[in-house]
Amino acid sequence: MDNLLIKSAKVAFPGTPYHDREVDVLLEKGIIAKIAARIKVDGDKVATFDAKGQCLAPGFFDMNVNFGEPGLETKEDILSGCTAAVAGGFTGVAVQPNTYPAVHSHSEVALIVSRAKTLPVDVFPIGTISKKREGGELAELYDMKLAGAIAFSDGNKPVQQAGLMSRALLYSKGFGGLIVSYAEDASVAAGAKMNEGVTSTYLGMRGNPNLAETLMVARDLYLAEYNDATIHFTTISTAESVDLIRKAKAKGIKVTCDVAAHHLVMTDELVAGFDSNYKVSPPLRTPNDRKALLKGLKDGTIDAVVSQHTPHEIEFKNVEYQIAAEGIIALQTVLPFVLEAGLTTDQLIEKLAIGPRRIFGLPVPEFREQAVANFVLFDTELKWRFDQQTNRSKSSNSPLMGSVLKGKVTMVINKHQIVNIQ
């Protein structure tokens, strides 16, 4: 549809004169042609969408997703990943380099950028810090930046060598690159399968202590301060990490961080049923950690919420918990998660749309006449079932599969494309 009239939407664009107002919005070929309290049009030439009771907000941006392409397309390719992203309200995603081959050179970055050009989602590759994600030699960061890499991380392989991380921070600082740290000391985590605590003791399962994450957060904060460089921590999960980052921000260290949506509502007691869909990395932590994460979100210590969308084929999940792969699909369930966690509309927009773009230095979508539309419509009260019919990912590894969820995206507009979510 080239022309669309959205009726009676409640605007949730902080900082604009329309914020918190109910308006009609006329779109012409993806451009915001008119915004007014009421707009009348010729019904034969313009499609109408009744958005009464729904929020109109900047398109969400996910800082941490895994698409399998290149090399692991049976888990997820860029097309299916973007389809799931749109269904979750995301108009932009940063894809992790956890592919085969890893996104460690100009070629892989350029491939991802090219594949996503025509899709309604802005896709930004994250290049590796080290060649092949092996943690030994620094990858060609600047070359990847020129090809379109938005940041650098070794994905789900924490950088164990302090010297390598220090060099990456110093080198990327020279051209405005952002280093993303997945904080885990492998020698302390020691291949554990869940959080270390009462539940792991009860189950007789080796636990991954908070210390494994906290040590690495402390190390990388020192390195960032030493090099006067910017660092971002992804998917922090412990109360101690929140406290360290809060103090570092107060000290003036250039640090930001995000949290995975599932860590805001799920805790390690859920692992007691040995359902491998609760096996994630970092692991689900304790209720005390969950409370600290929520507090960190609300006081500004945590800058963004991510899905950490990690698809796997059934043979990687439908096995014993101990040998199952880590991760869940989550692009379509972020909105229900943050609503369940108690975030207000303004808070979720800050953490899902504005904060992520600010961290990456990207422009926040504008809501004004003649601007290119980049926004999402969602209903915070609408209930829907997440199942094989509504799932848009190639994979189905989610503990919420078959559940009725509250909070649904109904429409996404971006790159002159309008997608009505069924």
Tab-separated table of N, CA, C and O in Angstrom, residues 205-252:
chain	number	residue	atom	x	y	z
A	205	MET	N	24.463	-29.758	39.714
A	205	MET	CA	25.003	-29.312	38.439
A	205	MET	C	26.081	-28.248	38.673
A	205	MET	O	25.926	-27.400	39.555
A	206	ARG	N	27.146	-28.319	37.895
A	206	ARG	CA	28.214	-27.332	38.037
A	206	ARG	C	27.667	-25.939	37.734
A	206	ARG	O	26.989	-25.724	36.735
A	207	GLY	N	28.008	-24.990	38.607
A	207	GLY	CA	27.464	-23.647	38.470
A	207	GLY	C	28.465	-22.628	37.949
A	207	GLY	O	29.668	-22.721	38.188
A	208	ASN	N	27.925	-21.644	37.234
A	208	ASN	CA	28.712	-20.503	36.738
A	208	ASN	C	28.494	-19.353	37.715
A	208	ASN	O	27.415	-18.767	37.767
A	209	PRO	N	29.501	-18.990	38.512
A	209	PRO	CA	29.297	-17.981	39.549
A	209	PRO	C	29.247	-16.560	38.989
A	209	PRO	O	29.797	-16.280	37.922
A	210	ASN	N	28.606	-15.670	39.739
A	210	ASN	CA	28.600	-14.256	39.373
A	210	ASN	C	30.014	-13.723	39.180
A	210	ASN	O	30.257	-12.830	38.369
A	211	LEU	N	30.955	-14.299	39.924
A	211	LEU	CA	32.351	-13.859	39.875
A	211	LEU	C	32.921	-13.924	38.466
A	211	LEU	O	33.733	-13.072	38.078
A	212	ALA	N	32.516	-14.917	37.674
A	212	ALA	CA	33.056	-15.068	36.322
A	212	ALA	C	32.752	-13.830	35.479
A	212	ALA	O	33.594	-13.376	34.688
A	213	GLU	N	31.563	-13.283	35.629
A	213	GLU	CA	31.201	-12.070	34.898
A	213	GLU	C	31.819	-10.831	35.539
A	213	GLU	O	32.364	-9.961	34.848
A	214	THR	N	31.750	-10.756	36.856
A	214	THR	CA	32.209	-9.563	37.565
A	214	THR	C	33.690	-9.302	37.355
A	214	THR	O	34.119	-8.155	37.169
A	215	LEU	N	34.502	-10.355	37.377
A	215	LEU	CA	35.938	-10.194	37.152
A	215	LEU	C	36.225	-9.561	35.800
A	215	LEU	O	37.076	-8.675	35.673
A	216	MET	N	35.509	-10.025	34.782
A	216	MET	CA	35.767	-9.516	33.438
A	216	MET	C	35.241	-8.094	33.271
A	216	MET	O	35.862	-7.275	32.571
A	217	VAL	N	34.122	-7.781	33.897
A	217	VAL	CA	33.624	-6.407	33.860
A	217	VAL	C	34.644	-5.471	34.508
A	217	VAL	O	34.979	-4.410	33.969
A	218	ALA	N	35.167	-5.882	35.680
A	218	ALA	CA	36.168	-5.062	36.379
A	218	ALA	C	37.415	-4.881	35.519
A	218	ALA	O	37.946	-3.767	35.389
A	219	ARG	N	37.889	-5.970	34.910
A	219	ARG	CA	39.090	-5.892	34.067
A	219	ARG	C	38.893	-4.920	32.906
A	219	ARG	O	39.729	-4.045	32.635
A	220	ASP	N	37.768	-5.054	32.200
A	220	ASP	CA	37.554	-4.238	31.005
A	220	ASP	C	37.263	-2.780	31.348
A	220	ASP	O	37.567	-1.884	30.554
A	221	LEU	N	36.698	-2.545	32.511
A	221	LEU	CA	36.527	-1.157	32.956
A	221	LEU	C	37.891	-0.507	33.207
A	221	LEU	O	38.131	0.644	32.829
A	222	TYR	N	38.793	-1.240	33.827
A	222	TYR	CA	40.149	-0.728	34.049
A	222	TYR	C	40.845	-0.453	32.717
A	222	TYR	O	41.520	0.564	32.538
A	223	LEU	N	40.681	-1.366	31.759
A	223	LEU	CA	41.312	-1.198	30.452
A	223	LEU	C	40.740	0.009	29.707
A	223	LEU	O	41.478	0.760	29.059
A	224	ALA	N	39.430	0.185	29.778
A	224	ALA	CA	38.795	1.332	29.124
A	224	ALA	C	39.280	2.637	29.739
A	224	ALA	O	39.563	3.617	29.036
A	225	GLU	N	39.397	2.645	31.078
A	225	GLU	CA	39.875	3.846	31.766
A	225	GLU	C	41.339	4.116	31.398
A	225	GLU	O	41.713	5.266	31.110
A	226	TYR	N	42.144	3.084	31.374
A	226	TYR	CA	43.575	3.233	31.072
A	226	TYR	C	43.781	3.808	29.669
A	226	TYR	O	44.644	4.662	29.443
A	227	ASN	N	42.980	3.335	28.707
A	227	ASN	CA	43.130	3.778	27.326
A	227	ASN	C	42.240	4.976	26.990
A	227	ASN	O	42.254	5.434	25.838
A	228	ASP	N	41.495	5.464	27.982
A	228	ASP	CA	40.542	6.554	27.763
A	228	ASP	C	39.653	6.246	26.554
A	228	ASP	O	39.434	7.073	25.665
A	229	ALA	N	39.150	5.012	26.523
A	229	ALA	CA	38.356	4.530	25.390
A	229	ALA	C	36.933	4.212	25.838
A	229	ALA	O	36.651	4.063	27.026
A	230	THR	N	36.065	4.094	24.858
A	230	THR	CA	34.664	3.758	25.123
A	230	THR	C	34.482	2.253	25.067
A	230	THR	O	35.031	1.575	24.187
A	231	ILE	N	33.682	1.712	25.989
A	231	ILE	CA	33.387	0.282	25.984
A	231	ILE	C	31.910	0.064	26.265
A	231	ILE	O	31.278	0.835	26.995
A	232	HIS	N	31.368	-0.990	25.645
A	232	HIS	CA	29.978	-1.374	25.888
A	232	HIS	C	29.942	-2.821	26.350
A	232	HIS	O	30.573	-3.694	25.737
A	233	PHE	N	29.232	-3.087	27.429
A	233	PHE	CA	29.045	-4.462	27.921
A	233	PHE	C	27.674	-4.965	27.485
A	233	PHE	O	26.660	-4.297	27.709
A	234	THR	N	27.656	-6.138	26.873
A	234	THR	CA	26.386	-6.691	26.424
A	234	THR	C	25.926	-7.827	27.322
A	234	THR	O	26.734	-8.611	27.825
A	235	THR	N	24.655	-7.899	27.548
A	235	THR	CA	23.960	-8.928	28.343
A	235	THR	C	24.558	-9.124	29.730
A	235	THR	O	24.841	-10.250	30.144
A	236	ILE	N	24.752	-8.046	30.456
A	236	ILE	CA	25.180	-8.214	31.852
A	236	ILE	C	24.045	-8.886	32.619
A	236	ILE	O	22.861	-8.718	32.289
A	237	SER	N	24.398	-9.631	33.664
A	237	SER	CA	23.359	-10.444	34.317
A	237	SER	C	23.449	-10.465	35.840
A	237	SER	O	22.618	-11.105	36.487
A	238	THR	N	24.428	-9.781	36.430
A	238	THR	CA	24.624	-9.899	37.871
A	238	THR	C	24.501	-8.556	38.590
A	238	THR	O	24.767	-7.491	38.015
A	239	ALA	N	24.145	-8.638	39.855
A	239	ALA	CA	24.040	-7.433	40.689
A	239	ALA	C	25.397	-6.745	40.804
A	239	ALA	O	25.489	-5.510	40.797
A	240	GLU	N	26.464	-7.529	40.890
A	240	GLU	CA	27.802	-6.956	41.028
A	240	GLU	C	28.210	-6.173	39.779
A	240	GLU	O	28.847	-5.119	39.880
A	241	SER	N	27.844	-6.676	38.613
A	241	SER	CA	28.164	-5.970	37.370
A	241	SER	C	27.456	-4.615	37.317
A	241	SER	O	28.038	-3.610	36.917
A	242	VAL	N	26.190	-4.619	37.714
A	242	VAL	CA	25.426	-3.359	37.734
A	242	VAL	C	26.110	-2.349	38.648
A	242	VAL	O	26.278	-1.173	38.296
A	243	ASP	N	26.534	-2.818	39.805
A	243	ASP	CA	27.168	-1.923	40.776
A	243	ASP	C	28.496	-1.370	40.247
A	243	ASP	O	28.783	-0.172	40.378
A	244	LEU	N	29.302	-2.231	39.620
A	244	LEU	CA	30.583	-1.791	39.066
A	244	LEU	C	30.381	-0.751	37.969
A	244	LEU	O	31.096	0.262	37.918
A	245	ILE	N	29.415	-0.987	37.092
A	245	ILE	CA	29.182	-0.063	35.979
A	245	ILE	C	28.584	1.248	36.478
A	245	ILE	O	28.932	2.329	35.983
A	246	ARG	N	27.737	1.160	37.477
A	246	ARG	CA	27.167	2.385	38.071
A	246	ARG	C	28.285	3.276	38.624
A	246	ARG	O	28.316	4.490	38.387
A	247	LYS	N	29.210	2.673	39.358
A	247	LYS	CA	30.326	3.427	39.930
A	247	LYS	C	31.257	3.950	38.840
A	247	LYS	O	31.788	5.064	38.935
A	248	ALA	N	31.464	3.164	37.784
A	248	ALA	CA	32.335	3.587	36.694
A	248	ALA	C	31.755	4.797	35.967
A	248	ALA	O	32.477	5.730	35.601
A	249	LYS	N	30.442	4.790	35.769
A	249	LYS	CA	29.797	5.944	35.127
A	249	LYS	C	29.946	7.191	35.988
A	249	LYS	O	30.226	8.289	35.473
A	250	ALA	N	29.761	7.025	37.281
A	250	ALA	CA	29.900	8.167	38.195
A	250	ALA	C	31.327	8.710	38.180
A	250	ALA	O	31.555	9.906	38.376
A	251	LYS	N	32.274	7.828	37.903
A	251	LYS	CA	33.690	8.212	37.869
A	251	LYS	C	34.076	8.879	36.547
A	251	LYS	O	35.136	9.482	36.421
A	252	GLY	N	33.198	8.753	35.549
A	252	GLY	CA	33.476	9.366	34.257
A	252	GLY	C	34.035	8.440	33.202
A	252	GLY	O	34.423	8.885	32.116
